C-alpha cells in the first residue's frame, strides 16, 4: 500500500484520512485481523506502556547487573521540588522514560517500540502529552498508530537496529515515531507529523550505540530520556509551522547511510564510545 | 523489502532487556521443549555460542532460556525467577560457553536428559526482534521459524509416504505452506509448515502410519 513517507502522505491526502486511519486500514487488509482484535492488542500495548513508565517513579528499581537504577525516582522527586530548569512536563517526561528503561534493564515487562533498548521514549511522550492536554486513551492509541506508520517506513527503507545503524536507529527512530505521535495527538496536520518525524531524526543523526559491557543500561537509559525531550521539541517545531527543508524520506535515507558509514566499534559491539573508556572496560570486567 | 505491520513496530510485549537476548531466548527455550514433546527431563544443558556466550548473564539470557524450557513465553514475568523455579522443580540446568562452529551469533544448543531414554537436543538461533530459527533437531538439519504451525516427522524412507501424509492433511482440510524433506541412511526427515492450527487427530493419524518413527507438532509461540 505504501513504502515511502511520500506515498503514505499522498494516501492521507487523496483519501482525506489521518495517518492512523490508513495504518488501521492496511493492517486489517494485510493480516485479516478484525478491528476489535486490533484495538484489543493496542489496548494491551498501551497498558504495558503505562505500567512501565510509572513503575519506577515511586520506588527504586535496580537493573539485573546493578549498573543502573533509582534514577527515574530521583527525577520524579526532583520534579516535585518545583525548582527545575526545564519545567515539570520535561522533567516528568525524563522520569517516565527512565522508568521504562529501568524496568527493561531489571527484566520487567515492556513493549519494544521499536526496540527494547529504546522502549522508554514513546510511552513517556504520549502519557505526558495526554496528561497535559487532558486527552483520552483513544487519543494515545491514535498517536501510537501514527508512530507505527513512521516506524514502519524507517524499518523498510533504513533500519531500526543499533547493531546495523547505531543508536540513531533505535532511540533516534523512537524519537521520530514519538514526535509524529505527539503532533497527531494535539491535532496537527499530516504534513506536520512528517516534519516532526524528520526533525527528531536529524536532531540526533550520527548517534552511536555504545552500551557498557554490551548491556542495555548505560548510556541507553539516558538516551531514552533525551530521546523523549527530542520528540517533544520536534513536535513543537513542526506545530509552530516550521518545515523540514529536506523531506522525510531523504532524511531516513541519510540516517541509513550514516549508519552504514559508522565503524563497527560504534554499533552495539561495546568496543567504542563510553563502553571503551577505562571505566567502561573496568565495569565490563566486574560484571561479565 | 520486508513488509512490517503495526505489531512488528509496536511490540513484542516482552520481559527486558533485549528482544534477541531475552524475548528470542525465551521463545527458543519454549520451542525446544515443544519439539522434545516430553516434559520428564531431569536435566537441561545449554551450550551458548557467540554473543549468547559473551553476554548471557547480563542480558538474562540464561533465565530466559530456562523460563522457555519450563513453558514460559517471552512476556511472562516469572522469567526473572526462572532459575529458582527450575531448582524447586528439581530440574538441573547447566550453561557452557562453546564455539558451535559457523552459526548465527545468538545460537544455543539445548540438550534434554531423561532417566529412561536417550538425550534429545535442538540447535536454534535468536535472529532479532524476538524471532528465532530452529536449525537442528537431534542431528537432523532443519530450518523453520516457529511462526507457523509446524509438523516434524521422521520416517523410514519408502515410496508413497509423502502422499500418504499429505492426503491425511487434505482430509483434515489443512493446507501445507512449506515442506522440506531430507534423507540420511534410509531415514527421512520432513518439516512442514501448515496454515491451520495443529490438531491431535492430525498427529495421531500420521503417527499411525507404519513407516513413521517419530512425529511432533508445534503450534506457534507468541512473540
CSV table of C-alpha atoms in Angstrom, one decimal:
chain,number,residue,atom,x,y,z
A,1,UNK,CA,0.0,0.0,0.0
A,2,UNK,CA,2.9,2.3,0.8
A,3,UNK,CA,6.7,2.0,1.2
A,4,UNK,CA,7.8,5.6,1.4
A,5,UNK,CA,6.7,8.5,3.6
A,6,UNK,CA,5.7,10.4,0.4
A,7,UNK,CA,3.3,7.6,-0.5
A,8,UNK,CA,1.7,7.5,2.9
A,9,UNK,CA,1.3,11.3,2.8
A,10,UNK,CA,-0.3,11.1,-0.6
A,11,UNK,CA,-2.7,8.4,0.6
A,12,UNK,CA,-3.7,10.5,3.5
A,13,UNK,CA,-4.4,13.4,1.2
A,14,UNK,CA,-6.2,11.6,-1.6
A,15,UNK,CA,-8.4,9.7,0.9
A,16,UNK,CA,-8.7,12.6,3.3
A,17,UNK,CA,-7.6,10.5,6.2
A,18,UNK,CA,-5.2,10.7,9.1
A,19,UNK,CA,-2.1,8.5,9.3
A,20,UNK,CA,-3.6,6.3,11.9
A,21,UNK,CA,-6.7,5.6,9.8
A,22,UNK,CA,-4.5,4.5,6.9
A,23,UNK,CA,-2.5,2.3,9.2
A,24,UNK,CA,-5.6,0.6,10.6
A,25,UNK,CA,-6.9,0.0,7.1
A,26,UNK,CA,-3.6,-1.5,5.9
A,27,UNK,CA,-3.3,-3.8,9.0
A,28,UNK,CA,-6.8,-5.1,8.5
A,29,UNK,CA,-6.3,-5.7,4.8
A,30,UNK,CA,-3.0,-7.4,5.1
A,31,UNK,CA,-3.5,-9.6,8.2
A,32,UNK,CA,-7.2,-10.1,8.1
A,33,UNK,CA,-7.3,-9.1,11.8
A,34,UNK,CA,-10.7,-7.8,13.0
A,35,UNK,CA,-11.0,-4.2,14.1
A,36,UNK,CA,-12.0,-5.3,17.6
A,37,UNK,CA,-9.0,-7.6,17.9
A,38,UNK,CA,-6.6,-4.9,16.6
A,39,UNK,CA,-7.9,-2.5,19.3
A,40,UNK,CA,-7.7,-5.1,21.9
A,41,UNK,CA,-4.0,-5.6,21.0
A,42,UNK,CA,-3.4,-1.8,21.0
A,43,UNK,CA,-5.0,-1.6,24.5
A,44,UNK,CA,-2.7,-4.3,25.8
A,45,UNK,CA,0.3,-2.5,24.4
A,46,UNK,CA,-0.9,0.8,25.9
A,47,UNK,CA,-1.4,-0.8,29.3
A,48,UNK,CA,2.1,-2.3,29.4
A,49,UNK,CA,3.5,1.0,28.3
A,50,UNK,CA,1.6,3.0,31.1
A,51,UNK,CA,2.7,0.5,33.7
A,52,UNK,CA,6.4,0.5,32.7
A,53,UNK,CA,6.5,4.3,32.5
A,54,UNK,CA,5.2,4.7,36.1
A,55,UNK,CA,6.6,1.7,37.9
A,56,UNK,CA,10.0,3.1,38.8
A,57,UNK,CA,8.8,6.6,39.8
A,58,UNK,CA,8.0,5.9,43.4
A,59,UNK,CA,10.3,3.0,44.1
A,60,UNK,CA,13.9,2.4,43.2
A,61,UNK,CA,14.2,-0.3,40.5
A,62,UNK,CA,17.7,-1.8,40.0
A,63,UNK,CA,18.9,-3.5,36.9
A,64,UNK,CA,19.9,-7.1,36.9
A,65,UNK,CA,23.6,-6.2,36.7
A,66,UNK,CA,23.3,-3.5,39.3
A,67,UNK,CA,24.8,-0.9,36.9
A,68,UNK,CA,21.8,1.4,36.8
A,69,UNK,CA,18.6,2.0,38.9
A,70,UNK,CA,16.8,4.6,41.0
A,71,UNK,CA,17.3,7.4,38.5
A,72,UNK,CA,13.6,7.6,37.5
A,73,UNK,CA,12.7,8.1,41.1
A,74,UNK,CA,15.4,10.8,41.5
A,75,UNK,CA,13.9,12.7,38.6
A,76,UNK,CA,10.4,12.4,39.9
A,77,UNK,CA,11.4,13.6,43.3
A,78,UNK,CA,13.4,16.4,41.7
A,79,UNK,CA,10.3,17.5,39.7
A,80,UNK,CA,8.4,17.8,43.0
A,81,UNK,CA,10.9,20.4,44.2
A,82,UNK,CA,9.2,22.8,41.7
A,83,UNK,CA,12.5,24.5,41.1
A,84,UNK,CA,13.8,22.9,37.9
A,85,UNK,CA,15.4,24.4,34.9
A,86,UNK,CA,13.3,22.5,32.3
A,87,UNK,CA,9.9,22.7,33.9
A,88,UNK,CA,7.6,20.0,35.1
A,89,UNK,CA,6.5,18.4,31.8
A,90,UNK,CA,10.0,17.9,30.6
A,91,UNK,CA,11.2,16.6,33.9
A,92,UNK,CA,8.2,14.3,34.1
A,93,UNK,CA,8.9,13.0,30.6
A,94,UNK,CA,12.5,12.3,31.5
A,95,UNK,CA,11.4,10.5,34.7
A,96,UNK,CA,8.9,8.3,32.8
A,97,UNK,CA,11.4,7.5,30.0
A,98,UNK,CA,14.0,6.5,32.7
A,99,UNK,CA,11.3,4.4,34.4
A,100,UNK,CA,10.6,2.2,31.4
A,101,UNK,CA,14.4,1.9,30.7
A,102,UNK,CA,14.9,0.8,34.3
A,103,UNK,CA,12.0,-1.7,34.2
A,104,UNK,CA,13.5,-3.1,31.0
A,105,UNK,CA,17.0,-3.4,32.5
A,106,UNK,CA,15.6,-5.1,35.6
A,107,UNK,CA,13.8,-7.8,33.5
A,108,UNK,CA,10.4,-6.3,33.9
A,109,UNK,CA,7.6,-6.1,31.3
A,110,UNK,CA,7.9,-3.5,28.5
A,111,UNK,CA,6.8,-3.0,24.9
A,112,UNK,CA,9.7,-2.9,22.4
A,113,UNK,CA,8.9,0.3,20.4
A,114,UNK,CA,10.6,-0.1,18.1
A,115,UNK,CA,13.2,-2.0,20.2
A,116,UNK,CA,13.7,-2.8,23.9
A,117,UNK,CA,16.6,-0.5,24.1
A,118,UNK,CA,14.5,2.5,23.0
A,119,UNK,CA,11.4,1.4,24.8
A,120,UNK,CA,11.2,4.4,27.2
A,121,UNK,CA,10.6,7.1,24.6
A,122,UNK,CA,7.2,6.5,23.1
A,123,UNK,CA,5.3,5.7,26.3
A,124,UNK,CA,6.6,8.7,28.2
A,125,UNK,CA,5.9,11.1,25.3
A,126,UNK,CA,2.3,10.0,24.8
A,127,UNK,CA,1.5,9.8,28.5
A,128,UNK,CA,2.9,13.3,29.3
A,129,UNK,CA,1.0,14.9,26.4
A,130,UNK,CA,-2.2,13.1,27.2
A,131,UNK,CA,-2.0,14.4,30.8
A,132,UNK,CA,-1.2,18.0,29.8
A,133,UNK,CA,-4.0,18.2,27.2
A,134,UNK,CA,-6.5,16.1,29.1
A,135,UNK,CA,-6.7,13.6,26.2
A,136,UNK,CA,-8.2,10.1,26.2
A,137,UNK,CA,-6.7,6.6,25.9
A,138,UNK,CA,-8.1,6.6,22.4
A,139,UNK,CA,-6.0,9.7,21.5
A,140,UNK,CA,-3.0,7.8,22.8
A,141,UNK,CA,-3.8,4.9,20.6
A,142,UNK,CA,-4.1,7.2,17.6
A,143,UNK,CA,-0.7,8.5,18.5
A,144,UNK,CA,0.7,5.0,18.7
A,145,UNK,CA,-0.7,4.0,15.4
A,146,UNK,CA,0.7,7.2,13.8
A,147,UNK,CA,4.1,6.3,15.4
A,148,UNK,CA,3.8,2.8,14.0
A,149,UNK,CA,3.4,4.2,10.5
A,150,UNK,CA,6.6,6.3,10.8
A,151,UNK,CA,8.5,3.3,12.3
A,152,UNK,CA,7.4,1.0,9.6
A,153,UNK,CA,8.7,3.3,6.8
A,154,UNK,CA,12.0,3.7,8.6
A,155,UNK,CA,12.3,-0.1,9.2
A,156,UNK,CA,11.5,-0.7,5.5
A,157,UNK,CA,13.9,1.9,4.0
A,158,UNK,CA,16.6,2.1,6.6
A,159,UNK,CA,17.0,0.2,9.9
A,160,UNK,CA,15.7,0.1,13.5
A,161,UNK,CA,18.7,-2.0,14.8
A,162,UNK,CA,21.5,-0.5,16.8
A,163,UNK,CA,23.9,-3.2,15.5
A,164,UNK,CA,23.2,-2.0,12.0
A,165,UNK,CA,22.7,1.7,12.3
A,166,UNK,CA,23.8,2.9,15.8
A,167,UNK,CA,21.6,4.4,18.5
A,168,UNK,CA,20.2,6.9,15.9
A,169,UNK,CA,18.3,3.8,14.6
A,170,UNK,CA,16.9,2.9,18.0
A,171,UNK,CA,16.5,5.9,20.2
A,172,UNK,CA,16.5,8.1,17.1
A,173,UNK,CA,13.7,6.2,15.4
A,174,UNK,CA,11.7,6.0,18.6
A,175,UNK,CA,12.0,9.8,18.9
A,176,UNK,CA,10.9,10.3,15.3
A,177,UNK,CA,7.9,8.0,15.9
A,178,UNK,CA,7.0,9.8,19.1
A,179,UNK,CA,7.3,13.2,17.5
A,180,UNK,CA,4.8,12.3,14.9
A,181,UNK,CA,2.5,10.7,17.5
A,182,UNK,CA,2.5,13.9,19.6
A,183,UNK,CA,1.7,16.1,16.6
A,184,UNK,CA,-1.2,13.8,15.8
A,185,UNK,CA,-2.5,13.7,19.4
A,186,UNK,CA,-2.8,17.5,19.6
A,187,UNK,CA,-4.5,17.9,16.3
A,188,UNK,CA,-1.6,18.8,14.0
A,189,UNK,CA,-1.7,18.1,10.2
A,190,UNK,CA,-0.3,15.0,8.5
A,191,UNK,CA,2.4,17.3,7.0
A,192,UNK,CA,3.4,18.4,10.4
A,193,UNK,CA,3.6,14.8,11.6
A,194,UNK,CA,6.2,14.1,8.9
A,195,UNK,CA,8.1,17.3,9.6
A,196,UNK,CA,8.2,16.4,13.3
A,197,UNK,CA,9.4,12.9,12.5
A,198,UNK,CA,12.2,14.4,10.2
A,199,UNK,CA,13.3,16.9,12.9
A,200,UNK,CA,13.7,14.2,15.6
A,201,UNK,CA,15.7,12.0,13.3
A,202,UNK,CA,18.0,14.8,12.1
A,203,UNK,CA,18.5,16.3,15.5
A,204,UNK,CA,20.4,13.2,16.6
A,205,UNK,CA,21.8,11.9,13.3
A,206,UNK,CA,25.0,10.1,13.9
A,207,UNK,CA,24.2,8.9,17.5
A,208,UNK,CA,26.4,5.9,18.2
A,209,UNK,CA,25.4,2.7,20.1
A,210,UNK,CA,28.0,2.0,22.8
A,211,UNK,CA,26.4,0.1,25.7
A,212,UNK,CA,28.9,-0.6,28.6
A,213,UNK,CA,29.5,-4.3,28.8
A,214,UNK,CA,27.1,-4.7,25.9
A,215,UNK,CA,24.1,-4.3,28.3
A,216,UNK,CA,21.0,-2.2,27.6
A,217,UNK,CA,21.7,0.1,30.6
A,218,UNK,CA,24.3,2.9,30.3
A,219,UNK,CA,24.1,5.1,28.3
A,220,UNK,CA,20.9,3.7,26.9
A,221,UNK,CA,18.6,4.9,29.7
A,222,UNK,CA,19.9,8.4,29.5
A,223,UNK,CA,19.4,8.4,25.8
A,224,UNK,CA,15.8,7.4,26.3
A,225,UNK,CA,15.5,10.5,28.5
A,226,UNK,CA,17.0,12.8,25.9
A,227,UNK,CA,15.0,11.0,23.2
A,228,UNK,CA,11.6,11.9,24.6
A,229,UNK,CA,12.6,15.5,25.0
A,230,UNK,CA,13.9,15.5,21.4
A,231,UNK,CA,10.5,14.2,20.4
A,232,UNK,CA,8.7,16.9,22.3
A,233,UNK,CA,10.8,19.8,20.8
A,234,UNK,CA,10.5,18.3,17.3
A,235,UNK,CA,6.7,18.2,17.7
A,236,UNK,CA,6.7,21.8,18.8
A,237,UNK,CA,8.9,22.9,15.9
A,238,UNK,CA,6.5,21.3,13.5
A,239,UNK,CA,3.4,22.6,15.2
A,240,UNK,CA,4.9,26.1,15.1
A,241,UNK,CA,4.8,25.8,11.3
A,242,UNK,CA,8.5,25.2,10.7
A,243,UNK,CA,9.1,22.8,7.8
A,244,UNK,CA,11.9,20.4,7.2
A,245,UNK,CA,13.8,21.6,4.1
A,246,UNK,CA,14.9,18.0,3.4
A,247,UNK,CA,11.9,15.7,3.0
A,248,UNK,CA,11.3,12.9,5.5
A,249,UNK,CA,12.2,10.1,3.0
A,250,UNK,CA,15.6,11.7,2.3
A,251,UNK,CA,16.3,12.2,6.0
A,252,UNK,CA,15.6,8.5,6.5
A,253,UNK,CA,17.9,7.6,3.7
A,254,UNK,CA,20.6,9.9,5.1
A,255,UNK,CA,20.2,8.2,8.5
A,256,UNK,CA,20.7,4.8,6.9
A,257,UNK,CA,23.8,5.9,5.0
A,258,UNK,CA,25.3,7.5,8.2
A,259,UNK,CA,24.6,4.2,10.0
A,260,UNK,CA,26.3,2.2,7.3
A,261,UNK,CA,29.3,4.5,7.3
A,262,UNK,CA,29.8,4.2,11.1
A,263,UNK,CA,32.6,1.9,12.2
A,264,UNK,CA,31.5,-1.4,13.8
A,265,UNK,CA,33.1,-0.3,17.1
A,266,UNK,CA,30.3,2.2,17.4
A,267,UNK,CA,27.4,-0.1,16.6
A,268,UNK,CA,26.4,-2.2,19.7
A,269,UNK,CA,29.7,-4.1,19.8
A,270,UNK,CA,30.7,-2.4,23.1
A,271,UNK,CA,34.1,-1.8,21.5
A,272,UNK,CA,33.8,2.0,21.2
A,273,UNK,CA,32.3,5.1,22.7
A,274,UNK,CA,31.8,5.1,26.5
A,275,UNK,CA,31.9,1.3,26.5
A,276,UNK,CA,35.6,1.6,25.6
A,277,UNK,CA,36.5,4.1,28.2
A,278,UNK,CA,38.8,2.9,31.1
A,279,UNK,CA,35.7,3.0,33.4
A,280,UNK,CA,33.6,1.2,30.8
A,281,UNK,CA,36.2,-1.5,30.4
A,282,UNK,CA,36.5,-1.9,34.2
A,283,UNK,CA,32.8,-2.3,34.7
A,284,UNK,CA,32.7,-4.9,31.9
A,285,UNK,CA,35.3,-6.9,33.7
A,286,UNK,CA,33.4,-6.7,37.0
A,287,UNK,CA,30.0,-7.6,35.6
A,288,UNK,CA,30.8,-10.3,33.0
B,1,UNK,CA,11.8,-5.1,1.1
B,2,UNK,CA,10.4,-6.8,4.1
B,3,UNK,CA,6.8,-5.8,5.0
B,4,UNK,CA,6.1,-4.6,8.5
B,5,UNK,CA,2.8,-4.5,10.4
B,6,UNK,CA,1.8,-2.5,13.5
B,7,UNK,CA,2.8,-5.2,15.9
B,8,UNK,CA,6.3,-5.6,14.4
B,9,UNK,CA,7.0,-2.0,15.2
B,10,UNK,CA,5.0,-1.7,18.5
B,11,UNK,CA,6.0,-4.9,20.1
B,12,UNK,CA,6.6,-7.5,21.2
B,13,UNK,CA,5.3,-7.1,24.7
B,14,UNK,CA,8.3,-8.7,26.4
B,15,UNK,CA,10.4,-9.0,29.5
B,16,UNK,CA,13.5,-6.8,29.1
B,17,UNK,CA,16.2,-6.1,28.4
B,18,UNK,CA,16.8,-7.3,24.9
B,19,UNK,CA,14.5,-8.7,22.2
B,20,UNK,CA,17.1,-11.0,20.8
B,21,UNK,CA,18.8,-11.9,24.1
B,22,UNK,CA,15.7,-12.3,26.3
B,23,UNK,CA,12.5,-12.5,24.3
B,24,UNK,CA,14.1,-14.6,21.5
B,25,UNK,CA,15.9,-16.8,24.1
B,26,UNK,CA,12.6,-17.5,25.9
B,27,UNK,CA,10.9,-18.5,22.6
B,28,UNK,CA,13.9,-20.6,21.7
B,29,UNK,CA,13.7,-22.5,25.0
B,30,UNK,CA,9.9,-22.9,24.8
B,31,UNK,CA,10.2,-24.1,21.2
B,32,UNK,CA,12.9,-26.7,22.2
B,33,UNK,CA,10.6,-28.0,24.9
B,34,UNK,CA,7.6,-28.2,22.5
B,35,UNK,CA,9.8,-30.1,19.9
B,36,UNK,CA,11.1,-32.5,22.6
B,37,UNK,CA,7.4,-33.1,23.5
B,38,UNK,CA,8.3,-34.8,26.7
B,39,UNK,CA,8.5,-32.9,30.0
B,40,UNK,CA,10.0,-35.7,32.0
B,41,UNK,CA,13.6,-34.4,31.6
B,42,UNK,CA,15.7,-34.1,34.8
B,43,UNK,CA,18.5,-32.0,33.3
B,44,UNK,CA,19.0,-29.5,30.6
B,45,UNK,CA,22.4,-28.4,29.3
B,46,UNK,CA,22.6,-25.1,27.3
B,47,UNK,CA,25.7,-24.7,25.0
B,48,UNK,CA,25.9,-21.0,24.3
B,49,UNK,CA,27.6,-19.7,21.1
B,50,UNK,CA,28.8,-16.3,20.0
B,51,UNK,CA,27.1,-13.2,21.6
B,52,UNK,CA,24.9,-15.5,23.7
B,53,UNK,CA,28.1,-16.9,25.3
B,54,UNK,CA,29.6,-13.5,25.9
B,55,UNK,CA,26.7,-11.6,27.5
B,56,UNK,CA,24.2,-14.2,28.7
B,57,UNK,CA,24.5,-13.3,32.3
B,58,UNK,CA,23.9,-9.5,32.0
B,59,UNK,CA,21.1,-9.9,29.5
B,60,UNK,CA,19.3,-12.6,31.5
B,61,UNK,CA,19.6,-15.0,28.5
B,62,UNK,CA,20.2,-17.8,31.0
B,63,UNK,CA,17.0,-17.1,32.9
B,64,UNK,CA,15.0,-16.6,29.6
B,65,UNK,CA,16.2,-19.9,28.2
B,66,UNK,CA,15.3,-21.8,31.4
B,67,UNK,CA,11.9,-20.0,31.5
B,68,UNK,CA,11.3,-21.3,28.0
B,69,UNK,CA,12.0,-24.9,28.8
B,70,UNK,CA,9.7,-24.5,31.8
B,71,UNK,CA,7.0,-23.4,29.3
B,72,UNK,CA,7.0,-19.7,29.9
B,73,UNK,CA,6.6,-17.2,27.0
B,74,UNK,CA,8.6,-14.0,26.3
B,75,UNK,CA,6.2,-11.8,28.3
B,76,UNK,CA,6.0,-14.0,31.4
B,77,UNK,CA,7.0,-12.0,34.5
B,78,UNK,CA,8.3,-15.2,36.2
B,79,UNK,CA,11.3,-15.2,33.7
B,80,UNK,CA,13.3,-13.2,36.2
B,81,UNK,CA,13.0,-16.1,38.8
B,82,UNK,CA,13.2,-19.0,36.4
B,83,UNK,CA,16.5,-20.3,37.8
B,84,UNK,CA,14.9,-20.7,41.2
B,85,UNK,CA,11.7,-22.2,39.8
B,86,UNK,CA,13.7,-24.8,37.9
B,87,UNK,CA,15.5,-25.6,41.2
B,88,UNK,CA,12.2,-26.0,43.0
B,89,UNK,CA,11.0,-28.4,40.3
B,90,UNK,CA,14.2,-30.4,40.7
B,91,UNK,CA,15.4,-29.7,37.2
B,92,UNK,CA,19.2,-29.3,36.9
B,93,UNK,CA,20.4,-26.7,34.4
B,94,UNK,CA,23.9,-26.0,33.2
B,95,UNK,CA,25.4,-23.3,30.9
B,96,UNK,CA,28.5,-24.0,28.9
B,97,UNK,CA,30.2,-21.4,26.6
B,98,UNK,CA,31.1,-23.2,23.4
B,99,UNK,CA,32.0,-22.4,19.8
B,100,UNK,CA,29.3,-24.3,17.9
B,101,UNK,CA,31.0,-23.6,14.5
B,102,UNK,CA,29.7,-21.3,11.9
B,103,UNK,CA,26.4,-20.4,13.4
B,104,UNK,CA,24.4,-17.2,13.9
B,105,UNK,CA,26.0,-15.1,16.8
B,106,UNK,CA,23.0,-15.8,19.1
B,107,UNK,CA,22.9,-19.6,19.0
B,108,UNK,CA,22.2,-22.2,21.6
B,109,UNK,CA,22.3,-26.0,21.6
B,110,UNK,CA,19.8,-27.3,24.1
B,111,UNK,CA,20.2,-30.8,25.4
B,112,UNK,CA,17.4,-32.5,27.4
B,113,UNK,CA,18.4,-35.5,29.6
B,114,UNK,CA,15.9,-38.2,30.6
B,115,UNK,CA,16.2,-41.1,33.1
B,116,UNK,CA,14.6,-43.7,30.9
B,117,UNK,CA,15.6,-42.7,27.3
B,118,UNK,CA,18.3,-41.1,25.2
B,119,UNK,CA,19.1,-37.4,25.3
B,120,UNK,CA,17.3,-35.1,22.9
B,121,UNK,CA,18.7,-31.9,21.5
B,122,UNK,CA,17.9,-28.9,19.3
B,123,UNK,CA,20.0,-26.1,17.9
B,124,UNK,CA,18.5,-22.7,17.2
B,125,UNK,CA,19.2,-19.0,16.9
B,126,UNK,CA,17.6,-15.8,18.1
B,127,UNK,CA,17.8,-13.8,14.9
B,128,UNK,CA,16.5,-10.4,16.0
B,129,UNK,CA,13.3,-8.7,17.2
B,130,UNK,CA,12.3,-11.8,19.1
B,131,UNK,CA,12.3,-14.0,16.0
B,132,UNK,CA,14.0,-17.4,16.1
B,133,UNK,CA,15.2,-20.1,13.7
B,134,UNK,CA,15.4,-23.8,14.6
B,135,UNK,CA,18.3,-25.3,12.6
B,136,UNK,CA,18.9,-28.8,14.0
B,137,UNK,CA,16.8,-31.4,15.8
B,138,UNK,CA,18.8,-34.3,17.1
B,139,UNK,CA,21.3,-34.2,14.3
B,140,UNK,CA,18.7,-33.5,11.6
B,141,UNK,CA,19.3,-30.3,9.8
B,142,UNK,CA,16.0,-28.3,9.6
B,143,UNK,CA,15.1,-24.6,9.1
B,144,UNK,CA,11.9,-23.2,10.5
B,145,UNK,CA,10.8,-20.1,12.4
B,146,UNK,CA,8.0,-21.4,14.7
B,147,UNK,CA,5.8,-18.5,13.4
B,148,UNK,CA,3.5,-21.1,11.8
B,149,UNK,CA,2.1,-24.4,13.0
B,150,UNK,CA,4.9,-26.8,12.2
B,151,UNK,CA,4.9,-30.6,11.9
B,152,UNK,CA,8.2,-32.6,12.3
B,153,UNK,CA,8.1,-36.2,11.1
B,154,UNK,CA,10.9,-38.9,10.9
B,155,UNK,CA,10.1,-42.0,8.9
B,156,UNK,CA,11.6,-45.0,7.1
B,157,UNK,CA,12.1,-43.8,3.6
B,158,UNK,CA,9.5,-45.6,1.4
B,159,UNK,CA,7.7,-44.7,-1.8
B,160,UNK,CA,4.4,-43.0,-1.3
B,161,UNK,CA,4.9,-41.8,2.3
B,162,UNK,CA,4.7,-38.1,1.4
B,163,UNK,CA,1.4,-38.7,-0.5
B,164,UNK,CA,0.0,-40.7,2.5
B,165,UNK,CA,0.9,-37.8,4.8
B,166,UNK,CA,-0.4,-35.1,2.5
B,167,UNK,CA,-3.7,-37.0,2.0
B,168,UNK,CA,-4.2,-37.2,5.8
B,169,UNK,CA,-3.7,-33.4,5.8
B,170,UNK,CA,-6.1,-32.9,2.9
B,171,UNK,CA,-8.7,-35.0,4.7
B,172,UNK,CA,-8.4,-32.7,7.7
B,173,UNK,CA,-8.8,-29.7,5.4
B,174,UNK,CA,-5.3,-28.4,6.2
B,175,UNK,CA,-3.2,-26.5,3.6
B,176,UNK,CA,0.6,-27.1,3.5
B,177,UNK,CA,2.5,-23.8,3.4
B,178,UNK,CA,6.1,-25.1,3.1
B,179,UNK,CA,7.6,-28.6,3.1
B,180,UNK,CA,11.2,-29.7,3.3
B,181,UNK,CA,12.4,-33.3,3.2
B,182,UNK,CA,15.9,-34.6,3.8
B,183,UNK,CA,17.2,-38.1,4.0
B,184,UNK,CA,20.0,-40.0,5.7
B,185,UNK,CA,20.6,-43.7,5.7
B,186,UNK,CA,17.1,-44.6,4.6
B,187,UNK,CA,15.6,-42.4,7.3
B,188,UNK,CA,13.7,-39.3,6.0
B,189,UNK,CA,13.1,-36.1,8.0
B,190,UNK,CA,10.2,-33.9,7.0
B,191,UNK,CA,9.4,-30.4,8.3
B,192,UNK,CA,6.1,-28.9,7.2
B,193,UNK,CA,4.6,-25.6,8.0
B,194,UNK,CA,0.9,-25.5,7.7
B,195,UNK,CA,-1.8,-22.8,7.6
B,196,UNK,CA,-4.1,-24.1,10.3
B,197,UNK,CA,-3.5,-24.9,14.0
B,198,UNK,CA,-2.3,-28.4,14.6
B,199,UNK,CA,-5.0,-30.8,16.0
B,200,UNK,CA,-4.3,-34.1,17.9
B,201,UNK,CA,-6.1,-36.0,15.2
B,202,UNK,CA,-3.6,-34.9,12.5
B,203,UNK,CA,-0.7,-36.0,14.6
B,204,UNK,CA,-2.4,-39.3,15.7
B,205,UNK,CA,-3.3,-40.3,12.1
B,206,UNK,CA,0.2,-39.6,10.8
B,207,UNK,CA,1.8,-41.4,13.8
B,208,UNK,CA,-0.3,-44.5,12.9
B,209,UNK,CA,1.4,-44.9,9.5
B,210,UNK,CA,3.7,-48.0,9.7
B,211,UNK,CA,6.8,-46.2,8.5
B,212,UNK,CA,6.6,-43.2,10.9
B,213,UNK,CA,9.2,-43.4,13.7
B,214,UNK,CA,8.7,-40.0,15.4
B,215,UNK,CA,6.3,-37.1,15.0
B,216,UNK,CA,5.7,-33.9,16.8
B,217,UNK,CA,3.5,-30.9,16.0
B,218,UNK,CA,4.3,-27.4,17.3
B,219,UNK,CA,1.8,-24.6,17.4
B,220,UNK,CA,3.3,-21.1,17.1
B,221,UNK,CA,4.6,-19.4,20.2
B,222,UNK,CA,3.6,-15.8,20.6
B,223,UNK,CA,6.2,-13.1,20.1
